[in-house]
Short mmCIF file of C-alpha atoms and ligand atoms in Angstrom, two decimals:
data_model
loop_
_atom_site.label_atom_id
_atom_site.label_comp_id
_atom_site.label_asym_id
_atom_site.label_seq_id
_atom_site.Cartn_x
_atom_site.Cartn_y
_atom_site.Cartn_z
CA MET A 26 140.33 53.79 76.35
CA GLN A 27 142.01 53.46 73.23
CA ILE A 28 145.02 50.19 74.60
CA THR A 29 147.61 49.34 72.42
CA ASP A 30 149.91 46.08 73.03
CA GLN A 31 151.35 45.21 69.78
CA LYS A 32 154.00 42.94 71.12
CA SER A 33 151.76 40.87 73.21
CA LEU A 34 153.30 41.54 76.59
CA LEU A 35 150.17 41.55 78.50
CA SER A 36 147.59 38.58 78.42
CA LYS A 37 143.49 38.63 77.58
CA GLU A 38 143.52 38.77 80.99
CA GLN A 39 145.32 41.40 81.81
CA LEU A 40 144.26 43.75 79.53
CA SER A 41 140.57 42.84 79.93
CA LEU A 42 141.82 43.58 84.09
CA LEU A 43 143.51 47.17 83.30
CA LYS A 44 139.58 47.94 81.01
CA ARG A 45 137.54 46.95 83.40
CA CYS A 46 139.07 49.17 85.88
CA ALA A 47 139.72 51.63 83.62
CA LYS A 48 135.63 51.86 84.38
CA LYS A 49 134.88 51.54 87.17
CA THR A 50 133.26 54.82 88.67
CA PHE A 51 135.42 57.34 89.33
CA VAL A 52 134.59 60.79 89.84
CA LEU A 53 137.19 63.60 89.51
CA GLY A 54 136.06 67.04 88.05
CA ARG A 55 134.21 65.89 85.12
CA TYR A 56 135.31 62.93 83.94
CA HIS A 57 134.01 59.48 85.98
CA SER A 58 136.05 57.29 84.86
CA LEU A 59 139.55 56.69 84.41
CA ASP A 60 138.31 55.54 79.97
CA GLU A 61 136.40 58.12 80.47
CA ILE A 62 139.30 60.73 81.35
CA LEU A 63 141.91 58.84 78.68
CA THR A 64 138.12 58.67 75.86
CA LYS A 65 138.40 62.08 77.17
CA LEU A 66 141.89 63.84 76.19
CA ASN A 67 142.91 60.90 74.08
CA VAL A 68 145.20 59.51 75.52
CA GLU A 69 146.64 56.21 73.91
CA VAL A 70 147.45 53.86 76.34
CA ILE A 71 150.97 51.30 74.94
CA ILE A 72 152.28 48.45 76.40
CA GLU A 73 155.93 48.31 75.73
CA PRO A 74 158.78 45.98 75.41
CA GLY A 75 162.39 46.23 77.60
CA ILE A 76 163.22 48.50 80.18
CA GLN A 77 163.83 52.08 80.01
CA GLN A 78 166.55 53.26 82.13
CA ARG A 79 165.42 56.42 84.21
CA SER A 80 167.33 59.36 83.76
CA ILE A 81 167.35 62.07 86.36
CA PRO A 82 164.15 64.43 85.48
CA SER A 83 165.49 67.77 84.68
CA TYR A 84 163.54 69.40 86.30
CA LEU A 85 165.91 68.37 89.47
CA GLU A 86 168.47 69.89 87.25
CA GLU A 87 167.29 72.88 86.64
CA SER A 88 166.12 73.28 89.73
CA GLU A 89 168.56 73.12 92.24
CA LYS A 90 170.44 75.63 89.85
CA TYR A 91 167.11 77.30 90.57
CA TRP A 92 168.03 77.29 94.29
CA ILE A 93 170.84 77.90 94.36
CA ASP A 94 171.07 81.05 92.45
CA ARG A 95 168.37 82.32 94.90
CA LEU A 96 170.72 81.51 97.70
CA GLU A 97 173.44 83.42 96.81
CA GLU A 98 170.81 86.26 96.60
CA ILE A 99 170.58 86.20 99.81
CA THR A 100 173.01 88.42 102.23
CA ASP A 101 171.87 87.63 105.25
CA ARG A 102 172.89 84.11 106.04
CA ASP A 103 170.64 83.60 109.84
CA SER A 104 167.08 84.93 107.57
CA MET A 105 164.78 81.53 107.92
CA GLU A 106 164.69 82.80 103.76
CA PHE A 107 168.38 81.06 103.98
CA THR A 108 168.43 78.90 105.62
CA ASP A 109 164.90 77.33 103.67
CA ILE A 110 166.67 77.63 101.15
CA ARG A 111 169.54 75.74 101.56
CA ASP A 112 166.65 73.03 102.78
CA ASP A 113 165.11 72.71 99.93
CA ILE A 114 168.80 72.46 97.81
CA ARG A 115 169.73 69.27 100.40
CA ILE A 116 165.54 67.44 99.61
CA ILE A 117 166.75 68.52 95.60
CA ARG A 118 170.23 67.10 95.69
CA ARG A 119 168.71 63.64 97.85
CA GLU A 120 165.95 63.59 95.68
CA LYS A 121 168.22 63.00 92.52
CA GLU A 122 170.37 60.61 94.29
CA LEU A 123 167.39 58.96 94.49
CA TRP A 124 166.42 59.30 91.01
CA ARG A 125 168.59 57.40 89.39
CA ASN A 126 168.25 53.96 91.12
CA MET A 127 163.82 54.30 90.25
CA PRO A 128 162.37 51.81 88.42
CA LEU A 129 160.41 52.75 85.34
CA ARG A 130 157.06 50.99 86.05
CA GLY A 131 155.66 53.14 83.05
CA LEU A 132 155.10 57.59 81.71
CA TYR A 133 153.11 59.67 80.67
CA ASP A 134 154.71 61.67 77.62
CA PRO A 135 152.64 65.15 77.14
CA LYS A 136 154.05 65.73 73.91
CA ASN A 137 152.47 62.38 71.89
CA ASN A 138 149.80 61.84 74.90
CA ILE A 139 149.77 58.40 75.17
CA ILE A 140 150.67 56.38 78.62
CA LYS A 141 152.94 54.17 78.58
CA LEU A 142 153.40 50.74 80.28
CA PHE A 143 156.83 48.71 81.00
CA PRO A 144 155.11 44.62 81.82
CA GLU A 145 159.34 43.54 81.17
CA GLU A 146 160.51 46.50 84.45
CA MET A 147 156.95 45.41 86.48
CA GLN A 148 158.16 40.99 86.04
CA THR A 149 161.83 42.46 88.21
CA GLU A 150 159.80 43.75 91.25
CA TYR A 151 157.43 41.67 94.21
CA ASN A 152 159.42 38.38 91.96
CA GLY A 153 157.36 39.29 89.22
CA LYS A 154 154.15 38.80 91.72
CA CYS A 155 151.81 41.64 91.80
CA MET A 156 151.79 42.64 87.58
CA ASP A 157 147.75 42.42 88.30
CA GLU A 158 148.33 45.34 90.45
CA LEU A 159 151.49 47.18 88.59
CA LEU A 160 150.15 47.61 86.69
CA VAL A 161 146.54 48.95 87.45
CA SER A 162 148.03 50.88 90.14
CA THR A 163 150.53 52.65 87.51
CA LEU A 164 148.24 52.81 84.27
CA ALA A 165 145.61 55.27 87.59
CA HIS A 166 149.48 57.20 87.74
CA GLU A 167 150.02 57.79 84.88
CA THR A 168 145.89 58.81 84.29
CA MET A 169 146.44 61.38 86.61
CA HIS A 170 149.27 63.27 84.63
CA ALA A 171 147.51 62.92 82.21
CA TYR A 172 144.49 64.60 84.11
CA PHE A 173 146.40 67.09 84.99
CA ASN A 174 148.06 67.68 81.87
CA ARG A 175 144.33 68.34 80.59
CA PRO A 176 144.01 71.28 77.16
CA ARG A 177 143.34 74.61 79.36
CA HIS A 178 147.35 73.53 81.61
CA LYS A 179 148.93 72.72 78.83
CA ARG A 180 150.88 76.32 79.89
CA MET A 181 151.45 75.71 83.45
CA PRO A 182 154.37 73.75 84.13
CA TYR A 183 155.69 70.57 85.96
CA VAL A 184 156.07 70.91 89.57
CA LEU A 185 158.09 67.88 90.06
CA PHE A 186 158.16 67.17 94.06
CA VAL A 187 153.86 68.58 94.10
CA GLU A 188 152.67 65.96 90.89
CA GLU A 189 154.77 63.11 91.76
CA PRO A 190 152.78 62.77 95.01
CA LEU A 191 150.12 64.18 94.03
CA ALA A 192 149.27 60.93 91.13
CA GLU A 193 150.20 58.42 93.66
CA PHE A 194 147.49 60.95 96.70
CA GLY A 195 145.46 60.05 92.75
CA MET A 196 145.98 56.58 92.21
CA LEU A 197 145.45 55.44 95.87
CA LEU A 198 141.91 57.58 96.29
CA TYR A 199 141.16 55.85 92.42
CA LEU A 200 142.37 52.66 94.49
CA LYS A 201 139.86 53.73 97.43
CA GLU A 202 137.07 54.80 96.18
CA THR A 203 136.60 51.60 93.15
CA ARG A 204 136.67 49.86 96.73
CA SER A 205 140.20 47.74 94.53
CA SER A 206 141.31 45.42 97.32
CA TYR A 207 144.84 47.02 94.97
CA TYR A 208 144.62 49.36 97.84
CA GLY A 209 146.41 48.19 100.53
CA TRP A 210 149.33 47.25 98.53
CA ALA A 211 149.50 50.10 96.82
CA HIS A 212 149.53 52.05 99.99
CA LYS A 213 152.38 50.44 101.33
CA ASP A 214 153.78 49.90 97.58
CA VAL A 215 154.11 53.71 98.43
CA SER A 216 155.15 54.37 101.61
CA SER A 217 158.29 52.25 100.88
CA LYS A 218 159.46 54.84 97.86
CA LYS A 219 161.83 56.75 99.56
CA THR A 220 160.96 59.58 97.18
CA CYS A 221 158.81 62.37 97.61
CA TYR A 222 156.62 59.91 95.80
CA ARG A 223 155.94 58.97 99.29
CA TYR A 224 154.16 61.77 100.24
CA GLY A 225 151.44 60.35 98.20
CA ALA A 226 150.20 58.11 101.23
CA ALA A 227 151.07 60.58 103.10
CA LEU A 228 148.61 63.24 101.73
CA MET A 229 146.38 59.94 101.25
CA ASP A 230 146.24 59.45 105.06
CA GLN A 231 145.12 63.38 105.78
CA TYR A 232 142.40 62.80 103.28
CA LEU A 233 141.24 60.02 105.07
CA GLN A 234 141.66 62.11 108.42
CA GLY A 235 139.54 64.38 107.21
CA GLU A 236 141.28 67.41 104.72
CA ALA A 237 138.85 66.76 102.70
CA SER A 238 140.10 70.21 100.98
CA LEU A 239 143.07 67.94 99.77
CA ARG A 240 140.53 66.32 96.56
CA ASP A 241 139.22 69.83 95.79
CA TYR A 242 143.34 69.77 95.06
CA LEU A 243 143.48 67.02 93.48
CA LYS A 244 141.29 68.36 90.55
CA SER A 245 142.25 71.45 90.41
CA TYR A 246 145.71 70.19 89.55
CA LYS A 247 146.85 72.28 87.68
CA ILE A 248 147.63 75.75 89.42
CA GLN A 249 150.13 77.88 88.67
CA LEU A 250 152.73 77.57 91.31
CA GLU A 251 155.48 79.42 92.67
CA ASP A 252 159.26 77.61 90.34
CA TYR A 253 160.89 75.35 91.32
CA VAL A 254 158.72 74.84 94.56
CA ILE A 255 158.62 72.01 97.31
CA PRO A 256 155.97 71.40 99.68
CA SER A 257 156.85 71.28 103.46
CA CYS A 258 156.64 68.95 105.21
CA TRP A 259 156.04 69.11 109.29
CA ASN A 260 156.54 66.07 110.58
CA GLY A 261 155.71 63.77 108.52
CA THR A 262 151.88 66.19 107.81
CA ILE A 263 152.67 67.62 103.29
CA SER A 264 151.88 70.76 103.39
CA LEU A 265 150.71 71.74 99.24
CA PRO A 266 151.57 74.63 98.47
CA GLN A 267 148.99 77.42 96.97
CA SER A 268 148.14 79.35 93.37
CA GLY A 269 150.63 81.85 93.65
CA LEU A 270 147.68 84.21 91.43
CA SER A 271 146.38 84.26 94.97
CA GLY A 272 147.23 87.64 93.88
CA SER A 273 148.50 90.15 96.83
CA ILE A 274 146.81 91.21 99.77
CA VAL A 275 146.67 94.51 102.07
CA VAL A 276 147.81 94.47 104.90
CA GLY A 277 148.01 98.14 107.16
CA GLY A 278 147.65 99.80 104.24
CA LYS A 279 150.23 98.16 102.14
CA LYS A 280 150.66 95.70 99.59
CA VAL A 281 152.22 92.51 100.45
CA ILE A 282 152.78 89.80 97.32
CA PRO A 283 152.98 86.63 99.59
CA GLN A 284 155.30 84.61 98.09
CA TRP A 285 152.85 81.17 100.22
CA HIS A 286 154.63 78.12 100.97
CA GLY A 287 152.44 77.20 103.29
CA PHE A 288 152.61 80.42 105.03
CA PHE A 289 154.00 83.52 103.83
CA TYR A 290 156.14 85.97 106.47
CA ASP A 291 156.44 89.17 105.32
CA LYS A 292 158.91 91.93 106.96
CA GLN A 293 158.48 94.91 106.03
CA THR A 294 153.92 94.84 106.94
CA GLU A 295 155.69 92.04 109.69
CA THR A 296 152.92 89.41 108.70
CA LEU A 297 152.98 85.76 109.34
CA GLY A 298 150.82 84.82 107.04
CA LEU A 299 149.35 81.03 107.45
CA ASP A 300 147.20 79.09 105.31
CA GLY A 301 146.68 75.86 104.98
CA ASP A 302 145.50 72.47 108.27
CA TRP A 303 147.49 73.41 111.07
CA ARG A 304 144.81 70.08 112.94
CA GLY A 305 147.71 68.79 115.43
CA ARG A 306 150.39 71.22 114.38
CA CYS A 307 150.60 74.43 116.44
CA VAL A 308 151.15 77.47 114.85
CA PHE A 309 152.92 78.67 118.43
CA ASP A 310 155.42 75.42 118.31
CA PHE A 311 156.44 76.68 114.76
CA MET A 312 157.51 80.53 115.74
CA GLN A 313 159.59 79.35 117.97
CA GLU A 314 160.65 76.58 115.43
CA ARG A 315 161.62 79.92 113.50
CA GLY A 316 161.72 81.72 116.05
CA ARG A 317 164.50 84.28 114.69
CA ILE A 318 162.55 85.30 111.88
CA TYR A 319 159.22 85.11 113.44
CA SER A 320 159.98 86.51 116.93
CA TYR A 321 156.98 86.74 118.77
CA GLU A 322 157.59 89.78 119.64
CA LYS A 323 158.49 91.28 116.47
CA LEU A 324 155.23 90.14 115.23
CA LYS A 325 152.93 92.29 114.21
CA ASN A 326 149.95 91.31 112.16
CA ILE A 327 148.43 87.74 111.33
CA TYR A 328 146.47 87.15 107.89
CA ILE A 329 144.15 84.40 107.64
CA ALA A 330 144.62 83.25 104.37
CA ASP A 331 141.62 80.93 102.20
CA GLY A 332 142.57 77.34 103.24
CA PHE A 333 143.44 78.30 106.94
CA ARG A 334 141.73 75.96 109.55
CA CYS A 335 143.54 74.74 113.64
CA ASP A 336 143.08 74.01 116.70
CA GLY A 337 143.30 75.64 120.14
CA HIS A 338 146.98 75.82 120.34
CA ALA A 339 146.30 79.07 118.12
CA TYR A 340 144.10 81.38 119.44
CA THR A 341 145.77 83.20 122.72
CA LEU A 342 148.11 84.30 119.29
CA PHE A 343 145.71 85.11 117.79
CA SER A 344 144.47 87.19 121.17
CA GLU A 345 147.51 89.07 121.06
CA LYS A 346 148.12 90.02 117.23
CA ASN A 347 145.69 91.40 115.13
CA VAL A 348 144.09 89.31 112.74
CA ILE A 349 143.76 89.68 109.01
CA VAL A 350 140.79 86.91 107.30
CA SER A 351 140.74 86.58 103.78
CA PRO A 352 136.70 86.68 102.88
CA ASN A 353 137.40 83.28 101.48
CA ASN A 354 138.27 81.69 104.63
CA LYS A 355 135.79 78.38 104.98
CA THR A 356 136.84 78.45 108.32
CA TYR A 357 136.58 81.67 110.29
CA LYS A 358 136.01 85.30 110.25
CA GLN A 359 137.42 88.95 111.22
CA GLY A 360 135.87 89.30 114.50
CA SER A 361 134.78 92.27 116.26
CA ASN A 362 134.47 93.45 119.88
CA ASP A 363 138.12 93.20 120.64
CA ILE A 364 138.00 89.40 119.89
CA PRO A 365 139.56 87.89 116.29
CA LEU A 366 138.74 86.08 114.91
CA LEU A 367 135.06 84.12 115.22
CA ARG A 368 134.03 80.71 113.71
CA LYS A 369 131.54 81.04 111.10
CA ASP A 370 129.12 80.25 113.50
CA ASN A 371 130.07 83.08 115.20
CA THR A 372 131.38 81.90 117.74
CA PRO A 373 134.90 83.31 119.63
CA CYS A 374 138.00 81.37 118.38
CA ILE A 375 140.16 81.95 121.23
CA GLU A 376 141.66 80.05 124.09
CA GLN A 377 138.34 77.53 125.84
CA ASN A 378 137.59 78.80 130.27
CA VAL A 379 135.32 76.88 131.06
CA ASP A 380 132.19 75.64 129.14
CA GLY A 381 131.36 79.53 127.16
CA LEU A 382 134.24 81.35 128.29
CA TYR A 383 136.81 82.02 126.31
CA LYS A 384 139.81 84.27 127.99
CA ILE A 385 140.78 86.53 125.86
CA CYS A 386 143.92 89.15 125.76
CA ARG A 387 144.38 92.68 124.64
CA ASN A 388 147.30 94.47 125.19
CA GLY A 389 149.06 91.70 128.04
CA LEU A 390 145.66 92.44 130.14
CA TRP A 391 143.07 88.71 130.48
CA GLY A 392 139.29 88.97 131.26
CA VAL A 393 137.18 86.21 129.34
CA VAL A 394 134.00 86.83 126.98
CA ASP A 395 131.10 84.89 127.10
CA LYS A 396 130.18 82.68 122.79
CA GLN A 397 127.78 85.85 121.97
CA GLN A 398 131.47 88.34 122.43
CA ASN A 399 129.82 90.41 125.91
CA ILE A 400 132.58 91.24 128.10
CA ILE A 401 131.90 88.62 131.89
CA VAL A 402 135.23 89.56 133.40
CA PRO A 403 137.11 93.14 132.11
CA ILE A 404 139.63 92.83 130.06
CA LYS A 405 142.66 94.52 132.51
CA TYR A 406 143.36 91.90 134.12
CA GLY A 407 147.36 90.43 134.39
CA PHE A 408 146.06 86.64 134.14
CA VAL A 409 143.06 85.15 134.51
CA TYR A 410 142.32 81.42 135.35
CA THR A 411 139.76 78.44 134.96
CA MET A 412 136.29 78.89 136.92
CA ASP A 413 135.99 76.51 140.05
CA ALA A 414 133.42 74.50 141.20
CA ASN A 415 131.87 77.45 142.83
CA GLU A 416 132.30 80.19 139.57
CA LEU A 417 134.49 81.92 140.98
CA ILE A 418 138.22 83.34 138.54
CA MET A 419 141.43 83.61 140.12
CA VAL A 420 142.13 87.06 139.05
CA VAL A 421 145.53 88.47 139.08
CA CYS A 422 147.01 92.26 139.95
CA PRO A 423 148.26 93.39 136.29
CA ASP A 424 151.62 94.85 137.93
CA PHE A 425 153.00 91.83 139.45
CA PRO A 426 155.13 91.02 141.24
CA PRO A 427 154.13 90.92 144.29
CA CYS A 428 151.42 88.61 143.14
CA GLN A 429 147.67 89.42 144.54
CA CYS A 430 145.15 87.66 143.17
CA GLY A 431 141.16 87.95 144.00
CA LEU A 432 138.36 85.83 142.82
CA VAL A 433 135.55 87.61 140.32
CA ASN A 434 131.72 86.23 139.88
CA ARG A 435 130.00 85.79 137.33
CA GLN A 436 128.62 89.01 136.68
CA GLY A 437 132.79 90.43 136.76
CA ILE A 438 132.23 91.37 139.93
CA GLU A 439 135.34 91.13 143.30
CA GLN A 440 133.59 88.50 145.13
CA VAL A 441 136.86 88.51 146.58
CA PRO A 442 139.97 91.52 146.80
CA LEU A 443 142.23 90.89 144.90
CA ILE A 444 144.41 91.42 148.59
CA TYR A 445 146.36 87.73 148.53
CA GLU A 446 149.25 86.73 147.45
CA GLN A 447 147.90 82.77 147.26
CA ILE A 448 144.32 81.76 146.30
CA ALA A 449 143.41 77.85 146.55
CA ILE A 450 140.66 75.74 146.48
CA LYS A 451 139.89 73.22 149.56
CA SER A 452 137.64 70.56 148.36
CA ASP A 453 134.67 70.79 150.79
CA GLY A 454 134.19 74.67 148.86
CA THR A 455 136.39 77.53 151.22
CA TYR A 456 139.52 79.00 149.73
CA ARG A 457 143.45 78.56 151.63
CA VAL A 458 144.29 81.16 151.07
CA LYS A 459 147.98 83.35 152.52
CA LYS A 460 147.79 86.91 152.90
CA SER A 461 151.34 88.61 154.56
CA GLY A 462 153.32 85.05 154.79
CA LYS A 463 149.52 84.19 156.78
CA GLU A 464 147.43 81.23 156.31
CA TYR A 465 143.65 82.00 155.90
CA ILE A 466 140.44 79.49 154.96
CA ILE A 467 137.05 81.83 153.76
CA ASP A 468 134.89 81.28 152.03
CA LYS A 469 133.17 81.81 148.71
CA TYR A 470 132.56 85.57 149.34
CA GLY A 471 136.18 85.99 151.19
CA ASN A 472 134.83 85.96 154.71
CA ARG A 473 137.34 84.77 156.87
CA ILE A 474 136.61 81.02 158.49
CA HIS A 475 139.46 80.70 160.62
ZN1 ZN B 732 155.18 59.65 87.14
#
């Protein structure tokens, strides 16, 4: 790493700190340290005097204009696209406001392939007491930009809303993985920012909570992204946009060119495409939130993209729609035997009834299948309930009201016929039932006791 400090703005200790930290092992792509990234990419680090006035990046001006133009093209003002773009413009305008007063600790100049650090600016922050933290974290942040700009990625666009949070994420990852004592400070510093930089701390949290794909995203960045994309932030969870080069997909014989923003909706084929990590997020809630377009009834197909993973909440939804799974998805594969989605170990990806049994819905009718996808309770009921202590499943006639229910056993046999308006299990294993307004007690074989 070549570091130039002509005006001797840094002490000997500070210079050697930077060099020492840059040498620490940190694997990113084919590089093994910040030092290696900077050396192999021929990036010079310059310690620059003075305080640089930050101007609003042209990217923000351009993207605001781009989205305003796009908004004007949309005639349907109730459409989700319209709402989304209007929200994006709001985010860009707020960001522009915030960038006006942001201190410039450092920068990466891709044209001259240099990193500049501004220690005199850093002196004005934290009462000048965090120089070491600021120097090291800024060097790491700018090194990320240099890494993103490695030769074969030169032609990819700079996407501010992705690259800045990602540079912060990379910086935090570097501090964490080199066991730096500055990590806690830096995480707090990033979290406290008001601009999109703060997403970097959220990404780090998501990574530590198991979203391992974020490290791959960082490693392979830059990727080809749509023009002026903004990553979606949903309940504090950041979904980074996927590569626009993923190309078209075919749904029901029709070609769809998805505009991924973590998800897409294609009106023509009534397809909702889902990508990214949905743990802790519920696809169903998402559908309701975006209800005007992704109305549940209207939706025909669900396309599961390469990176899609989710928790239990989405399974009911999947069991009622036509699901198409990308063959490259790491977690799921296309199901069979009426089960739309299977995990890679072949277990059904639908709501569990009890251990090893699953509730399945087809064309509005419900049944139960086992782990091997054998049908246990035929798919012909209005609803199936959870298996009780007698290993019986309450089922309801499909054409209720009036409600007529009975009990089905593990062999799928109706052990108690569907003649009761109500059935409730008691603690002694008998059932309190109601028929024509009268109450009885029956045993688990349907014999009347009282
Ligand atoms: Zn930056």
